[in-house]
C-alpha cells in the first residue's frame, strides 16, 4: 500500500499545487478508522480506499475528489461521523462523502419497482455533484478488479449489476477506459467460455500480425512528417468484450487486423487532425462508409474524433482514430475531464461536457414519467442503444436509438406530431408505423387532427419520450372513460339506498379515501377500485351498521312451487334470471336456494332427490333488476370500453361493477356486473355487445368475479 507521501507525489505529478495537508489528513483519518478491518481477500481494508483514490488520480482529479475517495467508506464502515468529516474537512468533502455513502446504501438491483425507484434516487443524488458518481465508479471499479475474492454467487450478482448499470453509466459519462474495464471483468465472470474463445483467436491473430503493428505506426509517422504534422501515433489492442459485442451485432467472424487493432493519431491542433486525415487518405485508399467526423458532429457525451479505415500494407485494413490532445482527454476521461489539471492549474478543456447540463439531460425524463418503472425503462433504453440518425423532409437530423420506429421519430419532433400521427413515408414510400428505422433514412410523418394515441402504440415505440407521452395520453383517456362509467355506477348505488347523488356527498367520500374531487371518486368507481356499496358505506356509514345490503333483490320473490312459508333466494353460483328454467334446493332451516337448471353446483345434490323442488318464476317480478354478469373480450383500443358502456346504457341496464382481468397489447378482458330485468334483457345486451366490431367475444358469466379470476379464461386468444 502506498504511504501518504507516495500518494501525494502521484498527485503532484499533474497538480504541483496540491493541498498536501488535506490529503495527508484524509490519509491519517482513513488509516486510523479502518485500522483492524480486512477485505474479503484478506488484505488490509484501507488498501481499498487508496486504490480508489489512485484510479481517480489516474483521471487527474482535484484534491476534493481524491480526499473523498480516501474517506469514502468511513461513514459506512467505521465510527467516523459525517459531522466529524464536516468539521475536519469542510462542507464540500462532507457532502461528497455523504453522497457516496448514500449511493452505496442503495440496493440498485433488488426487485423491479424498488430498483426503478432506487435508480431514480441514484440519478437525482449524483446530479447534485457528479464527483459523487466519479468516486462511486472508481469504488466499483476497484471492487470489480478484486471480485475473485468473493463467492461465485456474489460475483455473478455484482457482475450483472455492473453490466446493467455501471458500465453503461461510465460510457454515458464518456469514461471509455473505465467502461471497457467494467465490461471485460464482467465478461470474464458472466461468460468465461465466450471470452476464452475470443482470446484464443485474438492471440493467434496477434501472433500472425505481430511485426505489422510497428510497421504501420512507422508508415503513418512517415506520411505525417511529409505534411509537417507533429503527432503521437500509437496502436491499441481492442478489448475482448468489444470484439465480442461486434461479433454478436454483425454476426460475422473476426479475421482481420482491423478487428483487433486500432491506430490512434493524437495531434496538437484541430487543423493538424484534418491535415493528418488528408495525408492518410492520400496515401492509402479509404474503405467506403467507414469515415466518421465526430469533430464537427460530436457525440452527446462530448466525444470528438475522426474515424476512418484505410487499406494499408498489403491491402490490410487499418482503423485509424485522429484527434487532438484535449479531445483525447475527453475521450478517455469523459465528464472527469471537467475537473482535470494541467501544469498545476484546473485546466479548462474546451471540449469537456459541462457536468450540470450532462446530468440534466439524464434527468430530463423525470417529470414526464410519473412511474419509476417507466423512468428506469427510459434511462436504460437511452443508455443501451446505439443511435440511428434520420432526416426530416427539411433535412434536419433526428437522433434515435437503434430499433426506433417512425412513431419515435414523430414524438421526438414534437409530442403533438406524435399524438396526431396517422401514417409515415420513409424514403418516399408508405410503410407501417412499426417499421424500424435505419441510418440515413428520410422520414415524413403524416398527421390528422382527430388522431389520438392508440393502445398498441406503446409496443411500437422505443424511446422514453414517446412511451411516456403515449402513456400519459392513454391514462387521461382511460380516466375520462372511467369517470363516465363511475357516474353510472354511482347513480345506481345512490338509487339503491334512496338517496340523490350530490357533488358534496361524493367529495365527502373522496376525502375519506385520500382523494380530492368528485371526479376522483367516480374514476375510482369506474376503474373498479371501489364498488358502489363501498361508496355508500363511505358516505352513509350509519346505514350499514352491523349488516350488509341484501345482494339480490329477488330475495322477496315468491317462486311458484315453493312450500308454504318457505323463502327462495337465487344462488350466487349461477345467478338465475327471470325467464330461465330454475330448480330449488331446500336447505334445512335456511330456506330454498334457486339455481339455474344447468348450474354446475347441482351435481352435488344429484343423489339427494328429496331436496329438489320444481319451481317457476312468478308471472310478475316487478321492475327491479337482477344481478348478472358478462365477460367481454375487447380489442385494446382507445374508446372501446366507453362504447360498450353506452351500448349497455342504451339497453337500459345498470352497470354495478367492472373489473379488468387481462390486459394485453391487442385485447383485454373485462368482467361487467350489471342489473337486468330478465334473461331476454341479458340476451339482448349480449347480442348488442357481440355485434360491435371491436368486440372479439362476449358471453354470460355465472358466478362472482372472484370465481372468474381464479380460473384461466378460455376465450382469451381464440
Ligand atoms: Mn468502497
XYZ file of N, CA and C in Angstrom, residues 532-706:
525
model
N -69.833 0.202 -5.669
C -70.958 1.059 -5.310
C -71.279 0.961 -3.827
N -71.292 -0.279 -3.322
C -71.634 -0.459 -1.906
C -70.581 0.169 -1.004
N -69.324 0.008 -1.384
C -68.254 0.621 -0.588
C -68.411 2.135 -0.555
N -68.842 2.678 -1.693
C -69.061 4.125 -1.758
C -70.160 4.537 -0.774
N -71.258 3.775 -0.781
C -72.362 4.095 0.116
C -71.923 3.999 1.575
N -71.075 2.984 1.860
C -70.581 2.838 3.236
C -69.737 4.032 3.657
N -69.028 4.600 2.680
C -68.198 5.769 2.985
C -69.075 6.976 3.300
N -70.171 7.116 2.544
C -70.996 8.309 2.691
C -72.029 8.156 3.813
N -72.622 6.980 3.884
C -73.671 6.767 4.900
C -73.316 5.607 5.804
N -72.251 5.757 6.589
C -71.800 4.610 7.387
C -72.886 4.114 8.343
N -73.727 5.041 8.822
C -74.727 4.635 9.831
C -75.736 3.630 9.269
N -75.949 3.702 7.954
C -76.899 2.799 7.320
C -76.435 1.354 7.332
N -75.129 1.172 7.468
C -74.596 -0.173 7.264
C -74.152 -0.819 8.560
N -74.526 -0.193 9.670
C -74.057 -0.731 10.943
C -74.525 -2.171 11.117
N -73.574 -3.081 11.233
C -73.889 -4.466 11.570
C -74.594 -5.270 10.497
N -74.768 -4.752 9.331
C -75.435 -5.578 8.326
C -74.941 -5.235 6.918
N -75.160 -6.180 6.053
C -74.811 -5.943 4.664
C -76.073 -5.715 3.856
N -75.977 -4.963 2.845
C -77.117 -4.800 1.949
C -77.467 -6.147 1.339
N -78.733 -6.451 1.208
C -79.076 -7.701 0.528
C -78.513 -7.654 -0.885
N -77.872 -8.745 -1.250
C -77.182 -8.716 -2.533
C -78.145 -8.894 -3.700
N -79.219 -9.637 -3.470
C -80.179 -9.850 -4.552
C -81.562 -9.413 -4.121
N -82.161 -8.592 -4.918
C -83.489 -8.126 -4.578
C -84.514 -9.243 -4.768
N -84.115 -10.300 -5.475
C -85.036 -11.400 -5.718
C -85.357 -12.174 -4.436
N -84.697 -11.826 -3.356
C -84.976 -12.441 -2.061
C -86.468 -12.527 -1.744
N -87.158 -11.474 -2.099
C -88.540 -11.363 -1.654
C -89.528 -12.031 -2.604
N -89.027 -12.576 -3.682
C -89.949 -13.127 -4.669
C -90.514 -14.469 -4.203
N -91.797 -14.625 -4.416
C -92.354 -15.936 -4.089
C -92.402 -16.760 -5.375
N -91.518 -17.728 -5.447
C -91.436 -18.567 -6.630
C -92.615 -19.531 -6.652
N -93.118 -19.803 -7.846
C -94.237 -20.738 -7.982
C -93.732 -22.136 -7.668
N -94.374 -22.786 -6.681
C -93.958 -24.152 -6.352
C -93.245 -24.244 -5.012
N -93.017 -23.100 -4.380
C -92.370 -23.134 -3.067
C -93.378 -23.640 -2.023
N -92.919 -24.437 -1.067
C -93.811 -24.839 0.017
C -94.298 -23.601 0.767
N -95.461 -23.667 1.366
C -95.999 -22.502 2.043
C -95.026 -22.011 3.106
N -94.829 -20.710 3.142
C -93.992 -20.119 4.187
C -92.501 -20.140 3.872
N -92.058 -20.930 2.879
C -90.627 -21.013 2.575
C -90.196 -19.804 1.743
N -88.966 -19.381 1.959
C -88.452 -18.260 1.183
C -87.403 -18.741 0.193
N -87.421 -18.141 -1.000
C -86.453 -18.540 -2.010
C -85.426 -17.442 -2.258
N -84.222 -17.871 -2.529
C -83.164 -16.903 -2.803
C -82.330 -17.420 -3.969
N -82.010 -16.556 -4.893
C -81.228 -17.032 -6.041
C -79.786 -17.316 -5.625
N -79.197 -18.341 -6.209
C -77.838 -18.746 -5.847
C -76.817 -17.852 -6.537
N -75.747 -17.596 -5.810
C -74.709 -16.729 -6.374
C -73.898 -17.438 -7.449
N -73.877 -18.785 -7.372
C -73.023 -19.514 -8.301
C -73.513 -19.378 -9.739
N -74.827 -19.245 -9.928
C -75.317 -19.214 -11.301
C -76.188 -17.990 -11.600
N -76.587 -17.248 -10.558
C -77.385 -16.043 -10.735
C -78.514 -16.223 -11.756
N -79.466 -17.079 -11.493
C -80.535 -17.292 -12.478
C -81.351 -16.029 -12.705
N -81.849 -15.884 -13.912
C -82.626 -14.697 -14.267
C -84.063 -15.095 -14.583
N -85.016 -14.190 -14.351
C -86.400 -14.465 -14.716
C -86.467 -14.903 -16.170
N -87.272 -15.956 -16.422
C -87.366 -16.458 -17.783
C -86.528 -17.700 -17.977
N -85.566 -17.905 -17.103
C -84.722 -19.089 -17.218
C -85.364 -20.250 -16.480
N -85.048 -21.469 -16.923
C -85.529 -22.631 -16.183
C -84.753 -22.740 -14.885
N -85.493 -22.964 -13.792
C -84.832 -22.985 -12.493
C -85.229 -24.213 -11.694
N -84.461 -24.469 -10.665
C -84.770 -25.554 -9.754
C -84.404 -25.068 -8.355
N -85.175 -25.495 -7.331
C -84.870 -25.061 -5.969
C -84.257 -26.190 -5.170
N -83.320 -25.884 -4.335
C -82.747 -26.862 -3.416
C -83.079 -26.366 -2.011
N -83.813 -27.173 -1.284
C -84.172 -26.684 0.053
C -83.064 -27.052 1.032
N -82.736 -26.104 1.869
C -81.684 -26.334 2.847
C -82.324 -26.254 4.223
N -82.003 -27.198 5.077
C -82.668 -27.244 6.385
C -82.556 -25.922 7.125
N -83.699 -25.316 7.370
C -83.733 -24.097 8.172
C -83.172 -22.870 7.483
N -82.726 -23.033 6.242
C -82.112 -21.873 5.597
C -82.858 -21.449 4.338
N -84.071 -21.920 4.194
C -84.825 -21.528 3.009
C -84.415 -22.319 1.782
N -84.860 -21.813 0.641
C -84.626 -22.531 -0.608
C -83.677 -21.712 -1.483
N -82.685 -22.400 -2.017
C -81.746 -21.715 -2.904
C -82.119 -22.044 -4.340
N -82.303 -20.978 -5.146
C -82.761 -21.173 -6.517
C -81.570 -21.214 -7.463
N -81.425 -22.328 -8.187
C -80.339 -22.450 -9.165
C -80.897 -22.474 -10.579
N -80.091 -22.062 -11.514
C -80.438 -22.282 -12.917
C -80.347 -23.778 -13.179
N -81.146 -24.267 -14.127
C -81.278 -25.707 -14.301
C -79.958 -26.365 -14.697
N -79.063 -25.574 -15.351
C -77.797 -26.172 -15.777
C -76.616 -25.779 -14.880
N -76.916 -25.350 -13.654
C -75.823 -24.930 -12.754
C -74.942 -26.112 -12.354
N -73.648 -25.907 -12.416
C -72.683 -26.963 -12.090
C -72.830 -27.472 -10.655
N -73.216 -26.578 -9.772
C -73.320 -26.928 -8.352
C -74.371 -28.023 -8.110
N -75.316 -28.119 -9.016
C -76.413 -29.068 -8.813
C -75.925 -30.516 -8.786
N -74.783 -30.750 -9.392
C -74.226 -32.106 -9.420
C -74.088 -32.662 -7.993
N -73.733 -31.762 -7.064
C -73.552 -32.175 -5.671
C -74.843 -32.714 -5.050
N -75.973 -32.301 -5.613
C -77.250 -32.674 -4.986
C -77.930 -33.834 -5.712
N -77.263 -34.377 -6.727
C -77.870 -35.381 -7.575
C -78.428 -36.575 -6.796
N -77.738 -37.013 -5.768
C -78.145 -38.194 -5.010
C -79.302 -37.891 -4.063
N -79.527 -36.609 -3.807
C -80.480 -36.271 -2.749
C -81.776 -35.733 -3.326
N -82.590 -36.666 -3.863
C -83.810 -36.264 -4.555
C -84.762 -35.422 -3.711
N -84.794 -35.775 -2.442
C -85.805 -35.120 -1.602
C -85.572 -33.614 -1.495
N -84.340 -33.156 -1.813
C -84.042 -31.738 -1.693
C -84.516 -30.911 -2.890
N -84.822 -31.572 -3.970
C -85.111 -30.840 -5.203
C -86.553 -30.350 -5.247
N -86.721 -29.126 -5.676
C -88.065 -28.550 -5.830
C -88.217 -28.019 -7.245
N -89.286 -28.383 -7.906
C -89.534 -27.821 -9.233
C -90.194 -26.473 -9.076
N -89.555 -25.473 -9.548
C -90.059 -24.117 -9.345
C -90.208 -23.398 -10.673
N -91.000 -22.348 -10.664
C -91.113 -21.461 -11.807
C -91.069 -20.039 -11.299
N -90.663 -19.145 -12.166
C -90.706 -17.739 -11.797
C -92.171 -17.301 -11.739
N -92.526 -16.396 -10.838
C -93.899 -15.894 -10.820
C -94.198 -15.121 -12.105
N -95.495 -14.922 -12.418
C -95.857 -14.205 -13.633
C -95.324 -12.784 -13.624
N -95.405 -12.154 -12.466
C -94.915 -10.775 -12.368
C -93.732 -10.711 -11.408
N -92.644 -10.107 -11.883
C -91.495 -9.981 -10.976
C -91.215 -8.541 -10.603
N -92.105 -7.637 -10.897
C -91.793 -6.247 -10.571
C -90.762 -5.713 -11.545
N -90.255 -4.531 -11.282
C -89.358 -3.892 -12.238
C -87.903 -3.875 -11.774
N -87.662 -4.497 -10.630
C -86.297 -4.412 -10.110
C -85.313 -5.241 -10.922
N -84.025 -4.877 -10.799
C -83.005 -5.568 -11.574
C -82.496 -6.812 -10.879
N -82.027 -7.744 -11.689
C -81.379 -8.938 -11.168
C -79.909 -8.876 -11.553
N -79.093 -9.174 -10.575
C -77.666 -9.089 -10.863
C -77.233 -10.199 -11.808
N -76.470 -9.815 -12.808
C -75.938 -10.790 -13.740
C -74.562 -10.292 -14.168
N -73.803 -11.153 -14.809
C -72.503 -10.653 -15.242
C -72.099 -11.218 -16.592
N -71.284 -10.452 -17.281
C -70.802 -10.865 -18.595
C -69.293 -10.681 -18.663
N -68.681 -11.477 -19.517
C -67.245 -11.366 -19.761
C -67.092 -10.921 -21.215
N -66.354 -9.846 -21.404
C -66.212 -9.329 -22.759
C -64.731 -9.251 -23.121
N -64.394 -9.764 -24.279
C -63.025 -9.631 -24.781
C -63.014 -8.507 -25.815
N -62.275 -7.463 -25.466
C -62.296 -6.257 -26.293
C -60.974 -6.041 -26.991
N -61.026 -5.471 -28.151
C -59.788 -5.015 -28.773
C -59.213 -3.910 -27.898
N -57.913 -3.922 -27.719
C -57.274 -2.920 -26.888
C -57.086 -1.644 -27.697
N -58.099 -0.807 -27.646
C -58.106 0.381 -28.483
C -58.810 1.470 -27.692
N -58.316 2.686 -27.809
C -58.930 3.751 -27.023
C -60.397 3.905 -27.391
N -61.232 4.138 -26.385
C -62.629 4.453 -26.644
C -63.552 3.253 -26.685
N -63.010 2.035 -26.773
C -63.869 0.867 -26.927
C -64.703 0.621 -25.675
N -64.050 0.727 -24.515
C -64.770 0.464 -23.275
C -65.952 1.420 -23.120
N -65.704 2.678 -23.437
C -66.767 3.666 -23.333
C -67.945 3.295 -24.227
N -67.619 2.800 -25.422
C -68.653 2.423 -26.379
C -69.505 1.279 -25.826
N -68.830 0.296 -25.214
C -69.544 -0.858 -24.650
C -70.493 -0.382 -23.547
N -69.996 0.547 -22.737
C -70.829 1.029 -21.645
C -72.041 1.790 -22.169
N -71.866 2.552 -23.232
C -73.055 3.233 -23.763
C -74.020 2.235 -24.378
N -73.475 1.164 -24.983
C -74.358 0.117 -25.529
C -75.239 -0.460 -24.426
N -74.605 -0.717 -23.279
C -75.353 -1.284 -22.154
C -76.380 -0.267 -21.644
N -75.946 0.993 -21.616
C -76.855 2.052 -21.197
C -78.069 2.159 -22.118
N -77.820 2.070 -23.423
C -78.920 2.130 -24.391
C -79.954 1.045 -24.137
N -79.495 -0.086 -23.638
C -80.404 -1.201 -23.350
C -81.061 -1.031 -21.983
N -80.853 0.111 -21.358
C -81.443 0.444 -20.060
C -81.076 -0.543 -18.955
N -79.833 -0.922 -18.938
C -79.359 -1.759 -17.836
C -78.336 -0.956 -17.043
N -78.255 -1.230 -15.735
C -77.280 -0.529 -14.907
C -76.021 -1.354 -14.721
N -74.893 -0.694 -14.921
C -73.629 -1.373 -14.633
C -73.334 -1.184 -13.150
N -73.065 -2.260 -12.421
C -72.781 -2.101 -10.996
C -71.316 -2.337 -10.659
N -70.621 -3.004 -11.542
C -69.203 -3.242 -11.247
C -68.473 -3.580 -12.544
N -67.207 -3.217 -12.561
C -66.384 -3.551 -13.720
C -65.020 -3.971 -13.217
N -64.472 -4.992 -13.800
C -63.137 -5.403 -13.393
C -62.340 -5.824 -14.622
N -61.085 -5.428 -14.637
C -60.208 -5.817 -15.742
C -59.494 -7.092 -15.386
N -59.435 -8.029 -16.310
C -58.722 -9.256 -15.986
C -57.414 -9.422 -16.712
N -57.442 -9.286 -17.985
C -56.191 -9.475 -18.694
C -56.022 -8.277 -19.574
N -54.877 -7.697 -19.504
C -54.657 -6.598 -20.404
C -53.443 -6.923 -21.233
N -53.658 -7.067 -22.503
C -52.560 -7.402 -23.403
C -52.453 -6.287 -24.427
N -51.450 -6.418 -25.279
C -51.232 -5.384 -26.289
C -52.430 -5.272 -27.219
N -53.024 -6.413 -27.582
C -54.031 -6.353 -28.631
C -55.469 -6.514 -28.132
N -55.666 -7.026 -26.908
C -57.033 -7.171 -26.422
C -57.021 -7.108 -24.904
N -58.166 -6.940 -24.311
C -58.254 -7.157 -22.884
C -59.604 -7.722 -22.511
N -59.634 -8.324 -21.339
C -60.850 -8.990 -20.917
C -61.418 -8.233 -19.732
N -62.715 -7.915 -19.813
C -63.322 -7.274 -18.653
C -64.516 -8.073 -18.166
N -64.713 -7.947 -16.872
C -65.857 -8.540 -16.215
C -66.806 -7.389 -15.934
N -68.043 -7.482 -16.409
C -69.015 -6.417 -16.144
C -70.175 -7.009 -15.363
N -70.469 -6.398 -14.219
C -71.624 -6.842 -13.465
C -72.722 -5.834 -13.735
N -73.945 -6.340 -14.022
C -74.995 -5.391 -14.342
C -76.343 -5.909 -13.860
N -77.280 -4.988 -13.674
C -78.626 -5.353 -13.280
C -79.489 -5.432 -14.530
N -80.152 -6.589 -14.715
C -81.025 -6.736 -15.879
C -82.423 -7.153 -15.409
N -83.400 -7.010 -16.315
C -84.778 -7.357 -15.933
C -85.006 -8.860 -15.981
N -84.502 -9.493 -17.032
C -84.715 -10.928 -17.188
C -83.741 -11.482 -18.223
N -83.897 -12.771 -18.482
C -82.952 -13.422 -19.384
C -82.978 -12.810 -20.779
N -84.163 -12.416 -21.217
C -84.282 -11.824 -22.545
C -83.503 -10.509 -22.624
N -83.640 -9.729 -21.562
C -82.916 -8.465 -21.463
C -81.404 -8.704 -21.575
N -80.930 -9.694 -20.827
C -79.496 -10.007 -20.859
C -79.074 -10.450 -22.264
N -79.889 -11.283 -22.896
C -79.534 -11.772 -24.233
C -79.483 -10.619 -25.244
N -80.427 -9.695 -25.103
C -80.403 -8.518 -25.984
C -79.107 -7.727 -25.813
N -78.726 -7.570 -24.558
C -77.494 -6.812 -24.287
C -76.300 -7.534 -24.899
N -76.266 -8.862 -24.679
C -75.138 -9.636 -25.213
C -75.063 -9.552 -26.733
N -76.229 -9.615 -27.398
C -76.117 -9.535 -28.864
C -75.696 -8.146 -29.304
N -76.143 -7.117 -28.571
C -75.711 -5.766 -28.935
C -74.202 -5.627 -28.787
N -73.653 -6.194 -27.698
C -72.208 -6.089 -27.478
C -71.462 -6.908 -28.537
N -71.914 -8.134 -28.749
C -71.224 -9.013 -29.699
C -71.206 -8.416 -31.102
N -72.279 -7.662 -31.412
C -72.376 -7.101 -32.755
C -71.335 -6.013 -32.999
N -70.759 -5.488 -31.919
C -69.811 -4.391 -32.110
C -68.519 -4.896 -32.742
N -68.002 -4.093 -33.682
C -66.826 -4.533 -34.442
C -65.569 -4.699 -33.583
N -65.516 -4.007 -32.453
C -64.308 -4.068 -31.638
C -64.369 -5.132 -30.547
N -65.445 -5.927 -30.560
C -65.575 -6.967 -29.548
C -65.228 -8.308 -30.164
N -64.285 -9.003 -29.536
C -63.908 -10.306 -30.067
C -64.892 -11.357 -29.574
N -65.338 -11.219 -28.358
C -66.219 -12.213 -27.794
C -66.933 -11.640 -26.587
N -68.203 -12.022 -26.412
C -68.934 -11.619 -25.221
C -69.796 -12.785 -24.784
N -69.744 -13.099 -23.498
C -70.575 -14.206 -23.048
C -71.043 -13.955 -21.624
N -72.099 -14.639 -21.275
C -72.593 -14.505 -19.927
C -71.634 -15.202 -18.996
N -71.461 -14.648 -17.819
C -70.634 -15.319 -16.838
C -71.479 -15.609 -15.616
N -71.493 -16.868 -15.210
C -72.227 -17.199 -13.998
C -71.270 -17.158 -12.828
N -71.735 -16.646 -11.715
C -70.885 -16.631 -10.535
C -70.230 -15.289 -10.333
N -69.326 -15.257 -9.389
C -68.757 -13.980 -8.980
C -67.470 -13.704 -9.742
N -66.999 -12.493 -9.609
C -65.747 -12.152 -10.274
C -64.582 -12.891 -9.630
N -64.681 -13.194 -8.337
C -63.600 -13.926 -7.674
C -63.451 -15.295 -8.312
